[in-house]
C-alpha atoms as one frame of an Amber mdcrd trajectory, in Angstrom:
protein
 -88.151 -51.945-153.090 -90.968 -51.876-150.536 -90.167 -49.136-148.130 -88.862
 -46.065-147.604 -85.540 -46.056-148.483 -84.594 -43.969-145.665 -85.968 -45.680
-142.603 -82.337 -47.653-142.736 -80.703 -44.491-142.226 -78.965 -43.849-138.574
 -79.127 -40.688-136.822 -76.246 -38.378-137.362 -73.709 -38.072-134.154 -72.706
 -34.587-134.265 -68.974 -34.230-132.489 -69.043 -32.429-128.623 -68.654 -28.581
-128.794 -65.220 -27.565-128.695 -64.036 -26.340-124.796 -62.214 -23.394-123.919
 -59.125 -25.140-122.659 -56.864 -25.692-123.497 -56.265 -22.652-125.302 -55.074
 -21.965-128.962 -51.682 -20.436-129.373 -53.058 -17.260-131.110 -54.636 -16.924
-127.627 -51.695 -17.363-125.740 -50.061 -15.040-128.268 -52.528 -12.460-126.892
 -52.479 -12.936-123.147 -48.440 -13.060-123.465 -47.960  -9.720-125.745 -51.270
  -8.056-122.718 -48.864  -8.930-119.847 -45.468  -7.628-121.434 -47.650  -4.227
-122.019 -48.985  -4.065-118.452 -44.900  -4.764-117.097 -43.684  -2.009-118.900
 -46.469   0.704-117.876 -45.342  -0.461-114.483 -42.120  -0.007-115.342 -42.670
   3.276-117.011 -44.827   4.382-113.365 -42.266   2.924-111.626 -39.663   4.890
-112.971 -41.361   8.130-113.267 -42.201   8.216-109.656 -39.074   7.470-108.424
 -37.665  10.746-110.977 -40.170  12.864-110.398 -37.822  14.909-107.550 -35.082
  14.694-110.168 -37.561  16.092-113.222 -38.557  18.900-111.093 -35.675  20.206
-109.725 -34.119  20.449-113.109 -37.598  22.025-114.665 -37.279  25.154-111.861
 -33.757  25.612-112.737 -34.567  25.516-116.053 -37.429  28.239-115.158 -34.895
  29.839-113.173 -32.717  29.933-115.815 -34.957  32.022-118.329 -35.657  34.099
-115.279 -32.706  35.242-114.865 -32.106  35.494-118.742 -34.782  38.169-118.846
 -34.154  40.353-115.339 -30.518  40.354-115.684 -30.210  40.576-111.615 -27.159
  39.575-110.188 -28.462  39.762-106.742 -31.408  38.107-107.665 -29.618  35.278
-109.699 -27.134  35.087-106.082 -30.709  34.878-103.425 -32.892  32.270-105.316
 -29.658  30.057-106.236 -28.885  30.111-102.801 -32.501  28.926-101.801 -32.538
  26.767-104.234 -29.261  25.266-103.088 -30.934  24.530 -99.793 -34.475  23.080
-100.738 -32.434  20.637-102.864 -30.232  19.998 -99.956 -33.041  19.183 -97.912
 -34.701  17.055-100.288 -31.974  14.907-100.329 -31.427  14.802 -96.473 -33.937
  16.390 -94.133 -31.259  16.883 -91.567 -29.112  18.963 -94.398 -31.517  21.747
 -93.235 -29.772  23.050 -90.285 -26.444  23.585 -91.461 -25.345  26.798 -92.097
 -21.597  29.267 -92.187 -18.726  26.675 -93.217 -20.783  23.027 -92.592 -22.738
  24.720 -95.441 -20.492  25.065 -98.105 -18.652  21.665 -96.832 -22.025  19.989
 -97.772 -22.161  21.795-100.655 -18.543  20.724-101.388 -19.942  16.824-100.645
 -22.593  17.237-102.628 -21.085  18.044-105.864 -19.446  16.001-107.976 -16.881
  17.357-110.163 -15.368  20.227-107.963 -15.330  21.844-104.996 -18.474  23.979
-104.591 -17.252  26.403-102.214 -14.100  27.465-103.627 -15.739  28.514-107.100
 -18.988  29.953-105.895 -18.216  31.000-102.050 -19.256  34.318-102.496 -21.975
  33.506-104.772 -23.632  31.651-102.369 -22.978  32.881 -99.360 -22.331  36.683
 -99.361 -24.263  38.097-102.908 -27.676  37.292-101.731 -26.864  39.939 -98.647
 -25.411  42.679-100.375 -27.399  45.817-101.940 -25.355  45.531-105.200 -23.792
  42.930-107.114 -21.027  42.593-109.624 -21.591  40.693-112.586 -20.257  37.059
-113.077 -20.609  33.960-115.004 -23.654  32.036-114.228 -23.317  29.175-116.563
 -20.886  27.153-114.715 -22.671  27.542-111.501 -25.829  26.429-113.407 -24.278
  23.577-114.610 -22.770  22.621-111.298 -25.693  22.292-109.902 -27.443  20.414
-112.606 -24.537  17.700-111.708 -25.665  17.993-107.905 -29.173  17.408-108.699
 -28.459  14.301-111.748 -26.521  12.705-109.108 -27.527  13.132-105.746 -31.703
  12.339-106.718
């Protein structure tokens, strides 16, 4: 054995570096579970700003509720449901604003869905928010009727 016993050796081919595509499924994994997250926060936008009329109306008649629960006002209770009646009126059409008298309570009756609006709460609405004193009566189903105008009409 003369020589070097390694001079008959041959370089080493090292294998190219992997690339970047195509991609591993882990990866696809990833990018598939990043754009199922980023539909549903646009989803969950989506659907808040087209509630956000709906959420709010019910929130001030939920203030208005406890409002009343506290003052006890009759006349009070009659006045703000009575402008509350119309702002939600007008939210829902801008040209519900200029009815008044007996188109008034025919919206209303249009607007709710169960029963006729006027017929239960005619002098509610239209006459107790104009007089000095008013008798007591039974705000819960008038409360509820118009949680039923706002769930369905926004």
């Amino acid at each position: 054995m003369n020589g070097d016993p390694l001079a008959n050796l041959k370089d080493i081919h090292l294998p190219p570096q992997p690339s970047i595509w195509p991609l591993a499924i882990g990866w696809w994994l990833v990018i598939g579970a990043i754009v199922i997250c980023i539909i549903i926060i646009i989803g969950i936008g989506v659907y808040r700003y087209k509630t956000r009329t709906k959420r709010a109306a019910l929130a001030e008649l939920k203030q208005f509720n406890q409002k009343f629960a506290k003052s006890s006002d009759y006349r009070l209770l009659a006045k703000e449901t009575s402008i509350f009646l119309r702002r939600l009126a007008l939210s829902i059409s801008a040209k519900n604003g200029a009815v008044c008298g007996e188109n008034w309570l025919e919206l209303l009756d249009s607007l709710s869905p169960a029963q006729p609006f006027s017929t239960n709460y005619r002098e509610i609405i239209s006459e107790y928010p104009y007089k000095k004193e008013c008798p007591p009566f039974d705000y819960s189903p008038l409360l509820t009727d118009i949680r039923g105008i706002i769930r369905r009409q926004l």
